[in-house]
Amino acid sequence: MGYTALKRLLSLHPAMLLLQAITTFAVYRFGAAHLAGPGPVSAATIAFIVVRTIGLFLAFYGAIYVVFYVLPFTKRRLAPYKIIEQLPRTALVHQEIVRSLQSCLIAAGYEIAIYLAVATGHLKLVAPGLLGSIGIALIILVWTDVHFYATHRLMHTKWLYKRVHVVHHYSNNPNPFSSFSFHPIEGVAYFSAMLVVFLVPVSTFHVVFVMMALELLPAYGHLGFGKETSGSYFHFLHHRKNATNFGASIIWDKLFGTYEAA
Ligand SMILES: [Zn+2]
Ligand SMILES: [Zn+2]
């Protein structure tokens, strides 16, 4: 399989991936000491988790939004890649930010649960070698991809769509702030993928890795920019048409016949 085909299959972009990798390592190095092992539970740490999750969301998604939608210099250069010319309504973007902050609290809630389990010795972290670590990271990636496809298809069943998932589809011209514009029930379902840390043996790095995969990867699918062959365009079509392209990668859509190219 060629490089372009692989990029397309996984719906990834090298620049976004690099940004994600740098952020993941920065959080692991400077913002995850509380996940290292058993210790006293502290309220300050719980507050830190909430502030770090919200701060990271605003910095990461805000920076991408500023580059693509605000700064005249970059906006002009990127304009040819905007999928549709029309810009998202400002009032909707404000609502998306408010809903995203609510989703950040849900994500922080899962991390607090993991922190409490680690601190009290209920979740024992491991220290595998390099190969083992890579293997566990791959299992986590496949898990988050399958989990997203399955929960997203569930969200498109009539009952759940009307009451829950429709909120995410208010954004039919997505921008980075659409990523976590969720009904709270969808937030609880989406971030539940973090619970994989209770199912497979993980290190502190893996806990950060799954959190960052869930918290940062959706930025690309909601850029609103990209060529017809890009992963960003793939999820853009889902927001426009609602009946195809349910996955994060295109693997499961191809497998289950729900893939649409254009
Ligand atoms: Zn979406
Ligand atoms: Zn959907």
CSV table of C-alpha atoms and ligand atoms in Angstrom, one decimal:
chain,number,residue,atom,x,y,z
A,1,MET,CA,0.0,0.0,0.0
A,2,GLY,CA,1.3,3.4,-1.0
A,3,TYR,CA,1.8,6.4,1.4
A,4,THR,CA,-1.2,8.3,0.0
A,5,ALA,CA,-3.5,5.3,0.2
A,6,LEU,CA,-2.4,4.7,3.9
A,7,LYS,CA,-3.0,8.4,4.7
A,8,ARG,CA,-6.4,8.2,3.2
A,9,LEU,CA,-7.3,4.9,4.9
A,10,LEU,CA,-6.5,6.2,8.3
A,11,SER,CA,-7.9,9.7,7.6
A,12,LEU,CA,-4.8,11.3,9.0
A,13,HIS,CA,-2.5,14.2,7.9
A,14,PRO,CA,1.2,14.3,8.7
A,15,ALA,CA,1.2,17.9,10.0
A,16,MET,CA,-1.8,17.3,12.3
A,17,LEU,CA,-0.2,14.1,13.4
A,18,LEU,CA,3.0,15.9,14.3
A,19,LEU,CA,1.1,18.5,16.2
A,20,GLN,CA,-0.7,15.8,18.1
A,21,ALA,CA,2.5,13.9,18.9
A,22,ILE,CA,4.2,17.0,20.3
A,23,THR,CA,1.2,17.8,22.4
A,24,THR,CA,0.9,14.2,23.7
A,25,PHE,CA,4.5,14.2,24.8
A,26,ALA,CA,4.2,17.6,26.4
A,27,VAL,CA,1.2,16.5,28.4
A,28,TYR,CA,2.9,13.3,29.4
A,29,ARG,CA,6.1,15.2,30.4
A,30,PHE,CA,4.5,18.2,32.2
A,31,GLY,CA,0.9,17.4,32.9
A,32,ALA,CA,0.6,13.7,34.0
A,33,ALA,CA,2.6,13.3,37.2
A,34,HIS,CA,-0.7,12.5,39.0
A,35,LEU,CA,-1.0,9.3,36.8
A,36,ALA,CA,2.4,7.9,37.8
A,37,GLY,CA,1.3,5.6,40.6
A,38,PRO,CA,-0.4,5.3,44.0
A,39,GLY,CA,-0.4,8.3,46.3
A,40,PRO,CA,-2.6,10.6,48.3
A,41,VAL,CA,-5.7,11.8,46.6
A,42,SER,CA,-5.7,15.6,46.4
A,43,ALA,CA,-8.4,18.1,45.5
A,44,ALA,CA,-5.8,20.3,43.9
A,45,THR,CA,-5.0,17.5,41.4
A,46,ILE,CA,-8.7,17.1,40.5
A,47,ALA,CA,-8.8,20.9,39.9
A,48,PHE,CA,-5.6,20.6,37.8
A,49,ILE,CA,-7.1,17.9,35.6
A,50,VAL,CA,-10.2,20.1,34.9
A,51,VAL,CA,-8.1,23.2,34.2
A,52,ARG,CA,-5.6,21.3,32.0
A,53,THR,CA,-8.3,19.7,29.9
A,54,ILE,CA,-10.1,23.0,29.3
A,55,GLY,CA,-6.9,24.9,28.8
A,56,LEU,CA,-5.5,22.4,26.3
A,57,PHE,CA,-8.8,22.4,24.4
A,58,LEU,CA,-8.9,26.2,24.1
A,59,ALA,CA,-5.2,26.3,23.1
A,60,PHE,CA,-5.1,23.5,20.6
A,61,TYR,CA,-8.5,24.0,18.9
A,62,GLY,CA,-8.2,27.8,19.3
A,63,ALA,CA,-4.8,27.9,17.6
A,64,ILE,CA,-6.1,25.8,14.7
A,65,TYR,CA,-9.2,28.0,14.4
A,66,VAL,CA,-7.1,31.2,14.4
A,67,VAL,CA,-4.8,29.9,11.6
A,68,PHE,CA,-7.7,28.6,9.4
A,69,TYR,CA,-10.4,31.1,10.1
A,70,VAL,CA,-9.0,34.4,11.6
A,71,LEU,CA,-5.4,35.4,10.6
A,72,PRO,CA,-5.7,37.2,7.2
A,73,PHE,CA,-2.3,35.9,6.0
A,74,THR,CA,-2.9,32.2,6.6
A,75,LYS,CA,-6.6,32.5,5.8
A,76,ARG,CA,-5.7,33.8,2.3
A,77,ARG,CA,-3.2,31.1,1.6
A,78,LEU,CA,-5.5,28.3,2.8
A,79,ALA,CA,-8.6,29.7,1.1
A,80,PRO,CA,-8.3,27.4,-2.0
A,81,TYR,CA,-8.6,24.4,0.3
A,82,LYS,CA,-11.9,25.5,2.1
A,83,ILE,CA,-14.4,22.8,1.2
A,84,ILE,CA,-17.3,25.1,0.7
A,85,GLU,CA,-16.8,28.9,0.5
A,86,GLN,CA,-19.4,29.8,3.1
A,87,LEU,CA,-18.2,30.3,6.7
A,88,PRO,CA,-19.9,28.9,9.8
A,89,ARG,CA,-22.2,31.3,11.5
A,90,THR,CA,-20.5,33.2,14.5
A,91,ALA,CA,-23.5,32.5,16.8
A,92,LEU,CA,-23.2,28.8,16.1
A,93,VAL,CA,-19.4,28.8,16.7
A,94,HIS,CA,-20.1,30.4,20.1
A,95,GLN,CA,-22.6,27.6,20.9
A,96,GLU,CA,-20.1,25.0,19.8
A,97,ILE,CA,-17.5,26.4,22.2
A,98,VAL,CA,-19.9,26.3,25.1
A,99,ARG,CA,-20.9,22.7,24.3
A,100,SER,CA,-17.3,21.8,23.9
A,101,LEU,CA,-16.4,23.1,27.4
A,102,GLN,CA,-19.2,20.9,28.7
A,103,SER,CA,-17.6,17.9,26.8
A,104,CYS,CA,-14.2,18.9,28.4
A,105,LEU,CA,-15.8,18.5,31.8
A,106,ILE,CA,-16.9,15.0,30.8
A,107,ALA,CA,-13.5,14.1,29.5
A,108,ALA,CA,-11.9,15.4,32.7
A,109,GLY,CA,-14.4,13.3,34.7
A,110,TYR,CA,-13.1,10.1,33.1
A,111,GLU,CA,-9.5,11.2,33.8
A,112,ILE,CA,-10.4,11.9,37.4
A,113,ALA,CA,-11.9,8.4,37.7
A,114,ILE,CA,-8.7,7.0,36.3
A,115,TYR,CA,-6.6,9.2,38.6
A,116,LEU,CA,-8.6,8.0,41.6
A,117,ALA,CA,-8.1,4.3,40.5
A,118,VAL,CA,-4.4,4.8,40.1
A,119,ALA,CA,-3.9,6.8,43.3
A,120,THR,CA,-5.8,4.2,45.4
A,121,GLY,CA,-4.0,1.3,43.8
A,122,HIS,CA,-7.1,-0.1,42.1
A,123,LEU,CA,-5.5,0.4,38.6
A,124,LYS,CA,-2.0,-0.9,38.5
A,125,LEU,CA,0.1,0.7,35.8
A,126,VAL,CA,2.8,-1.4,34.0
A,127,ALA,CA,6.2,-0.6,32.5
A,128,PRO,CA,6.5,-2.6,29.3
A,129,GLY,CA,9.5,-2.5,27.0
A,130,LEU,CA,9.6,-0.6,23.8
A,131,LEU,CA,8.0,-3.3,21.6
A,132,GLY,CA,5.3,-4.0,24.2
A,133,SER,CA,4.6,-0.3,24.5
A,134,ILE,CA,4.1,0.0,20.7
A,135,GLY,CA,1.9,-3.1,20.7
A,136,ILE,CA,-0.4,-1.7,23.5
A,137,ALA,CA,-0.5,1.7,21.7
A,138,LEU,CA,-1.6,0.0,18.5
A,139,ILE,CA,-4.3,-2.0,20.4
A,140,ILE,CA,-5.5,1.4,21.9
A,141,LEU,CA,-5.7,3.0,18.4
A,142,VAL,CA,-7.7,0.1,16.9
A,143,TRP,CA,-10.0,0.1,20.0
A,144,THR,CA,-10.7,3.9,19.8
A,145,ASP,CA,-11.4,3.5,16.0
A,146,VAL,CA,-13.8,0.6,16.5
A,147,HIS,CA,-15.4,2.2,19.6
A,148,PHE,CA,-16.0,5.5,17.6
A,149,TYR,CA,-17.5,3.7,14.6
A,150,ALA,CA,-19.8,1.5,16.8
A,151,THR,CA,-21.0,4.4,19.1
A,152,HIS,CA,-21.4,6.7,16.2
A,153,ARG,CA,-23.6,4.3,14.3
A,154,LEU,CA,-25.6,3.8,17.4
A,155,MET,CA,-26.0,7.6,17.6
A,156,HIS,CA,-27.6,7.4,14.1
A,157,THR,CA,-30.4,5.1,15.2
A,158,LYS,CA,-33.7,7.1,15.1
A,159,TRP,CA,-34.3,7.5,18.8
A,160,LEU,CA,-30.7,8.6,19.7
A,161,TYR,CA,-30.3,10.8,16.6
A,162,LYS,CA,-33.4,12.8,17.3
A,163,ARG,CA,-32.7,13.3,21.0
A,164,VAL,CA,-28.9,13.3,21.2
A,165,HIS,CA,-26.7,13.2,18.1
A,166,VAL,CA,-28.7,15.9,16.2
A,167,VAL,CA,-26.8,18.4,18.3
A,168,HIS,CA,-23.5,17.5,16.7
A,169,HIS,CA,-25.1,17.7,13.3
A,170,TYR,CA,-26.3,21.3,13.8
A,171,SER,CA,-22.7,21.9,12.5
A,172,ASN,CA,-23.3,21.1,8.9
A,173,ASN,CA,-20.4,23.3,7.8
A,174,PRO,CA,-17.9,22.1,10.5
A,175,ASN,CA,-15.0,24.1,11.9
A,176,PRO,CA,-12.5,22.9,14.6
A,177,PHE,CA,-14.9,24.0,17.4
A,178,SER,CA,-17.6,21.6,16.0
A,179,SER,CA,-15.4,18.6,17.2
A,180,PHE,CA,-16.9,18.3,20.7
A,181,SER,CA,-20.1,20.1,20.1
A,182,PHE,CA,-22.0,17.2,21.7
A,183,HIS,CA,-25.1,16.6,23.7
A,184,PRO,CA,-23.8,15.4,27.2
A,185,ILE,CA,-25.0,11.8,26.5
A,186,GLU,CA,-22.8,11.7,23.4
A,187,GLY,CA,-19.9,13.1,25.4
A,188,VAL,CA,-20.3,10.4,28.0
A,189,ALA,CA,-20.4,7.7,25.2
A,190,TYR,CA,-17.5,9.2,23.2
A,191,PHE,CA,-15.0,9.6,26.0
A,192,SER,CA,-16.0,6.2,27.5
A,193,ALA,CA,-13.3,4.8,25.1
A,194,MET,CA,-10.8,6.0,27.8
A,195,LEU,CA,-12.0,3.1,30.0
A,196,VAL,CA,-9.8,0.8,27.8
A,197,VAL,CA,-7.1,1.5,30.4
A,198,PHE,CA,-9.0,-0.9,32.7
A,199,LEU,CA,-9.1,-3.6,30.1
A,200,VAL,CA,-5.5,-3.8,28.8
A,201,PRO,CA,-2.2,-3.5,30.8
A,202,VAL,CA,-1.1,0.2,30.3
A,203,SER,CA,1.6,2.5,31.4
A,204,THR,CA,1.2,6.2,32.4
A,205,PHE,CA,2.1,7.1,28.8
A,206,HIS,CA,-0.7,4.9,27.4
A,207,VAL,CA,-3.2,6.6,29.7
A,208,VAL,CA,-2.1,10.0,28.2
A,209,PHE,CA,-2.0,8.5,24.7
A,210,VAL,CA,-5.6,7.4,24.7
A,211,MET,CA,-6.8,10.6,26.3
A,212,MET,CA,-4.9,12.7,23.7
A,213,ALA,CA,-6.1,10.5,20.8
A,214,LEU,CA,-9.7,11.2,21.9
A,215,GLU,CA,-9.2,14.9,22.8
A,216,LEU,CA,-7.1,16.0,19.8
A,217,LEU,CA,-7.7,13.7,16.7
A,218,PRO,CA,-11.2,15.0,15.9
A,219,ALA,CA,-9.7,18.5,15.0
A,220,TYR,CA,-8.7,17.2,11.5
A,221,GLY,CA,-12.1,15.8,10.5
A,222,HIS,CA,-13.7,19.1,11.5
A,223,LEU,CA,-11.3,21.5,9.8
A,224,GLY,CA,-13.7,22.4,7.0
A,225,PHE,CA,-10.6,22.4,4.8
A,226,GLY,CA,-9.1,19.7,2.6
A,227,LYS,CA,-9.0,18.1,-0.9
A,228,GLU,CA,-11.6,15.5,-1.9
A,229,THR,CA,-9.2,12.7,-1.1
A,230,SER,CA,-8.5,13.9,2.5
A,231,GLY,CA,-9.7,12.5,5.7
A,232,SER,CA,-11.0,15.9,6.6
A,233,TYR,CA,-13.3,15.8,3.5
A,234,PHE,CA,-14.4,12.3,4.5
A,235,HIS,CA,-15.9,13.5,7.8
A,236,PHE,CA,-17.1,16.8,6.3
A,237,LEU,CA,-19.3,14.6,4.0
A,238,HIS,CA,-20.7,12.9,7.1
A,239,HIS,CA,-21.8,16.3,8.5
A,240,ARG,CA,-23.4,17.2,5.1
A,241,LYS,CA,-25.2,14.0,4.3
A,242,ASN,CA,-25.7,12.2,7.7
A,243,ALA,CA,-26.0,8.7,6.3
A,244,THR,CA,-22.5,7.6,5.4
A,245,ASN,CA,-18.8,7.9,6.6
A,246,PHE,CA,-19.4,7.1,10.3
A,247,GLY,CA,-15.8,6.2,11.1
A,248,ALA,CA,-12.8,8.1,12.2
A,249,SER,CA,-10.7,6.1,9.8
A,250,ILE,CA,-12.4,4.8,6.6
A,251,ILE,CA,-11.6,1.2,7.4
A,252,TRP,CA,-15.0,0.3,9.1
A,253,ASP,CA,-17.1,2.2,6.6
A,254,LYS,CA,-15.4,0.3,3.7
A,255,LEU,CA,-16.0,-3.0,5.6
A,256,PHE,CA,-19.6,-2.4,6.4
A,257,GLY,CA,-20.6,-0.7,3.2
A,258,THR,CA,-21.2,2.8,4.6
A,259,TYR,CA,-18.4,4.5,2.8
A,260,GLU,CA,-19.0,7.4,0.4
A,261,ALA,CA,-16.2,9.2,-1.5
A,262,ALA,CA,-18.0,12.3,-2.7
B,1,ZN,ZN,-18.3,15.4,13.5
B,2,ZN,ZN,-23.1,11.6,12.9
